[in-house]
Amino acid sequence: MHIKVASYNIHKAVGLDRRRDPDRILAVLREIDADVIALQEADLRFGDRASVLPRQAIDDHSPWKAVPLRMRPDSIGWHGNALLVRREIEVIHAEPVPLPTLEPRGAVCAELSIAGKRLLVVGMHLDLSGLRRRHQLRAVLNHIANCGRTAPAVLMGDFNQWSHARGAMREVDNGWHLLTPGNSFPTRQPVAALDRIVVSSEWQCLRKGVHHSPLAARASDHLPVFAELITA
């Protein structure tokens, strides 16, 4: 299996010009052209937590579909986390993953089938608190272990982790590999690799990086990260 994955904190589709522009976010995603995408801050924080990327816009102007979580009528995710996959990818199962936190944080998990081959994908947005981040990543890994995972897995999102090896990253141990595509925050002058990708041992990483483009430079306060993976 050969796929390209990406993670993008879209900052509620508000760019550096302070304009909310969902079409601009979709244009950046089309530049990246990934098969599976994890989004963070993809909904409005209050009220019905409606998606900032209208489902109709995704359907009409992109090659992806939102992984259905059916949490709220106008939302495509949970606590701002959403997954987009190419339309030909089959969604076997999808669910939210509750995380230990005082803030409205969470993760979303989906089992997918690509040309008959299965994989597990988790998108997440971890806490600003270092101790809670570690507990949250442990909760995600425990959730996957309790599911009896047999398929290759990809975990990605805004880890809010400045250190490459300390804090929550200590939870990434046997059977998992941390990919740090590069500095992705803040957009104007990236100095922190907050956005990470973690893969199970079945994957080989062919390429990873931060997506730089004039459009991405103003669409959000984070730059998107990506990885091209193949099963070993």
Coordinates of C-alpha atoms in Angstrom, one line a residue:
M1 CA 0.0 0.0 0.0
H2 CA 1.4 3.4 -1.0
I3 CA -0.4 6.5 0.4
K4 CA 0.2 10.2 1.1
V5 CA -1.1 11.5 4.4
A6 CA -1.3 15.1 5.6
S7 CA -2.1 17.0 8.8
Y8 CA -3.2 20.6 8.9
N9 CA -4.3 22.9 11.8
I10 CA -6.6 25.2 9.7
H11 CA -7.2 27.7 12.5
K12 CA -10.9 27.7 11.9
A13 CA -10.1 28.7 8.3
V14 CA -9.0 32.2 9.5
G15 CA -5.8 33.3 7.7
L16 CA -3.1 35.8 8.7
D17 CA -5.3 38.4 7.0
R18 CA -7.9 37.7 9.6
R19 CA -10.4 36.6 7.0
R20 CA -12.3 33.3 7.3
D21 CA -11.8 31.7 3.9
P22 CA -12.8 28.0 3.6
D23 CA -12.1 28.0 -0.2
R24 CA -8.5 29.0 0.5
I25 CA -8.1 26.1 2.8
L26 CA -9.5 23.7 0.2
A27 CA -7.1 25.2 -2.3
V28 CA -4.1 24.5 0.0
L29 CA -5.4 20.9 0.4
R30 CA -5.6 20.5 -3.3
E31 CA -2.0 21.6 -3.6
I32 CA -0.9 18.9 -1.1
D33 CA -3.1 16.3 -2.9
A34 CA -3.0 13.7 0.0
D35 CA -5.1 10.6 0.1
V36 CA -5.9 11.0 3.8
I37 CA -6.0 14.3 5.7
A38 CA -6.3 15.0 9.4
L39 CA -7.7 18.5 10.2
Q40 CA -7.6 20.4 13.5
E41 CA -9.6 23.4 14.5
A42 CA -12.0 22.5 11.7
D43 CA -15.2 23.8 13.5
L44 CA -16.5 26.8 15.3
R45 CA -15.9 26.4 19.0
F46 CA -19.3 27.5 20.3
G47 CA -23.0 26.7 19.6
D48 CA -23.5 23.7 17.3
R49 CA -19.8 23.6 16.5
A50 CA -20.6 23.8 12.8
S51 CA -17.8 22.9 10.4
V52 CA -15.8 25.9 9.0
L53 CA -15.5 23.8 5.8
P54 CA -19.0 23.3 4.6
R55 CA -19.7 19.8 3.6
Q56 CA -21.2 20.9 0.3
A57 CA -17.9 22.8 -0.5
I58 CA -15.9 19.6 0.2
D59 CA -18.2 17.6 -2.0
D60 CA -18.3 20.1 -4.9
H61 CA -14.8 21.4 -4.9
S62 CA -12.5 18.6 -3.7
P63 CA -11.7 15.0 -4.4
W64 CA -12.3 14.1 -0.8
K65 CA -15.2 13.2 1.5
A66 CA -15.5 13.8 5.2
V67 CA -15.3 10.7 7.4
P68 CA -18.7 10.5 9.0
L69 CA -18.7 10.7 12.7
R70 CA -22.4 11.9 13.0
M71 CA -21.8 13.8 16.2
R72 CA -23.7 17.0 15.2
P73 CA -25.7 17.8 12.1
D74 CA -23.5 20.7 10.8
S75 CA -20.1 19.3 12.0
I76 CA -17.7 17.1 10.1
G77 CA -15.7 16.1 13.1
W78 CA -15.4 16.1 16.9
H79 CA -13.8 18.8 19.0
G80 CA -12.4 20.4 15.9
N81 CA -10.8 17.2 14.6
A82 CA -11.9 15.9 11.3
L83 CA -10.7 13.4 8.7
L84 CA -10.9 13.7 4.9
V85 CA -10.3 10.8 2.6
R86 CA -10.4 10.4 -1.2
R87 CA -13.9 9.4 -2.3
E88 CA -12.9 6.0 -3.5
I89 CA -11.6 5.1 -0.1
E90 CA -14.0 3.0 1.9
V91 CA -14.7 4.0 5.5
I92 CA -15.2 0.7 7.5
H93 CA -15.7 2.3 10.9
A94 CA -15.2 5.7 12.5
E95 CA -15.5 7.0 16.1
P96 CA -14.4 9.7 18.5
V97 CA -11.7 9.0 21.0
P98 CA -12.2 10.8 24.3
L99 CA -9.1 12.3 25.9
P100 CA -8.4 13.2 29.5
T101 CA -8.6 17.0 29.6
L102 CA -10.2 20.1 31.0
E103 CA -10.3 21.7 27.6
P104 CA -12.5 20.6 24.7
R105 CA -9.9 18.3 23.1
G106 CA -10.3 15.0 21.4
A107 CA -9.2 12.6 18.7
V108 CA -11.0 10.9 15.9
C109 CA -10.2 7.3 14.7
A110 CA -11.2 5.6 11.4
E111 CA -10.6 2.2 9.9
L112 CA -10.2 2.6 6.1
S113 CA -9.9 0.3 3.2
I114 CA -7.9 1.3 0.1
A115 CA -8.1 -1.2 -2.8
G116 CA -9.0 -3.9 -0.3
K117 CA -6.1 -3.2 2.1
R118 CA -7.0 -1.8 5.6
L119 CA -5.4 0.9 7.6
L120 CA -6.2 2.7 10.8
V121 CA -5.9 6.5 11.0
V122 CA -6.2 8.8 14.0
G123 CA -6.3 12.6 13.9
M124 CA -5.7 14.5 17.1
H125 CA -5.1 17.9 18.7
L126 CA -3.3 17.6 22.0
D127 CA -3.4 19.9 25.0
L128 CA -1.2 22.9 25.8
S129 CA -0.3 21.3 29.1
G130 CA 2.7 19.0 28.9
L131 CA 1.5 16.5 31.5
R132 CA -2.0 16.3 29.8
R133 CA -0.4 15.9 26.4
R134 CA 1.4 12.9 27.6
H135 CA -1.7 11.4 29.2
Q136 CA -3.7 12.1 26.0
L137 CA -1.2 10.4 23.7
R138 CA -1.1 7.5 26.0
A139 CA -4.9 7.3 25.9
V140 CA -4.8 7.2 22.1
L141 CA -2.2 4.5 22.0
N142 CA -4.2 2.5 24.6
H143 CA -7.4 2.9 22.6
I144 CA -5.6 1.5 19.5
A145 CA -4.2 -1.4 21.6
N146 CA -7.6 -2.2 23.1
C147 CA -9.1 -2.3 19.6
G148 CA -6.8 -5.3 18.8
R149 CA -5.2 -3.5 15.9
T150 CA -4.1 -5.7 13.0
A151 CA -3.8 -3.1 10.2
P152 CA -1.0 -0.5 9.7
A153 CA -1.7 2.7 11.6
V154 CA -1.0 6.4 11.2
L155 CA -1.5 8.9 14.0
M156 CA -1.2 12.6 13.1
G157 CA -2.1 16.1 14.3
D158 CA -1.1 19.1 16.2
F159 CA 0.8 17.6 19.1
N160 CA 1.5 21.1 20.6
Q161 CA 4.9 19.6 21.6
W162 CA 8.0 21.7 21.1
S163 CA 10.5 19.1 22.1
H164 CA 11.5 16.4 19.7
A165 CA 12.2 13.7 22.3
R166 CA 10.7 14.8 25.7
G167 CA 7.2 15.1 27.1
A168 CA 4.5 13.3 25.1
M169 CA 7.0 12.0 22.6
R170 CA 8.3 9.6 25.3
E171 CA 5.0 7.7 24.8
V172 CA 6.1 6.8 21.3
D173 CA 7.9 3.5 22.0
N174 CA 8.2 0.0 20.7
G175 CA 6.3 -0.6 17.5
W176 CA 5.8 3.1 16.6
H177 CA 8.0 5.6 14.8
L178 CA 7.8 9.4 15.1
L179 CA 8.1 11.4 12.0
T180 CA 8.8 15.1 12.4
P181 CA 8.3 16.7 9.0
G182 CA 9.8 20.0 10.0
N183 CA 8.9 23.3 11.6
S184 CA 5.3 24.2 10.9
F185 CA 4.5 27.0 13.4
P186 CA 4.0 29.9 13.2
T187 CA 3.4 30.3 9.5
R188 CA 5.4 33.6 9.1
Q189 CA 8.6 32.2 10.6
P190 CA 8.3 28.6 11.6
V191 CA 10.4 27.7 14.6
A192 CA 8.4 24.8 16.1
A193 CA 7.6 21.3 14.8
L194 CA 4.2 21.2 16.6
D195 CA 2.6 19.1 13.9
R196 CA 3.7 15.4 13.9
I197 CA 3.0 12.1 12.3
V198 CA 3.5 8.8 14.1
V199 CA 3.4 5.5 12.2
S200 CA 3.3 1.8 13.1
S201 CA 6.2 -0.4 12.3
E202 CA 4.6 -1.7 9.1
W203 CA 5.2 1.6 7.3
Q204 CA 8.3 2.9 5.5
C205 CA 8.5 6.6 5.0
L206 CA 9.5 7.5 1.5
R207 CA 9.2 11.3 2.0
K208 CA 8.0 13.8 4.6
G209 CA 7.9 17.5 4.8
V210 CA 6.2 20.8 5.5
H211 CA 4.1 22.2 2.6
H212 CA 5.2 25.6 1.7
S213 CA 3.4 27.7 -0.9
P214 CA 2.3 31.4 -1.1
L215 CA -1.3 30.3 -0.4
A216 CA -0.3 28.1 2.6
A217 CA 1.7 31.0 4.0
R218 CA -1.4 33.1 4.6
A219 CA -4.2 30.5 5.0
S220 CA -3.6 29.6 8.6
D221 CA -1.2 30.1 11.5
H222 CA 0.1 26.6 10.9
L223 CA 1.7 25.1 7.8
P224 CA 0.5 21.7 6.7
V225 CA 2.7 18.6 7.1
F226 CA 2.7 15.5 5.0
A227 CA 4.3 12.1 4.6
E228 CA 4.4 9.6 1.8
L229 CA 4.3 6.1 3.1
I230 CA 4.5 2.5 1.8
T231 CA 4.0 -0.7 3.7
A232 CA 7.3 -2.5 4.1

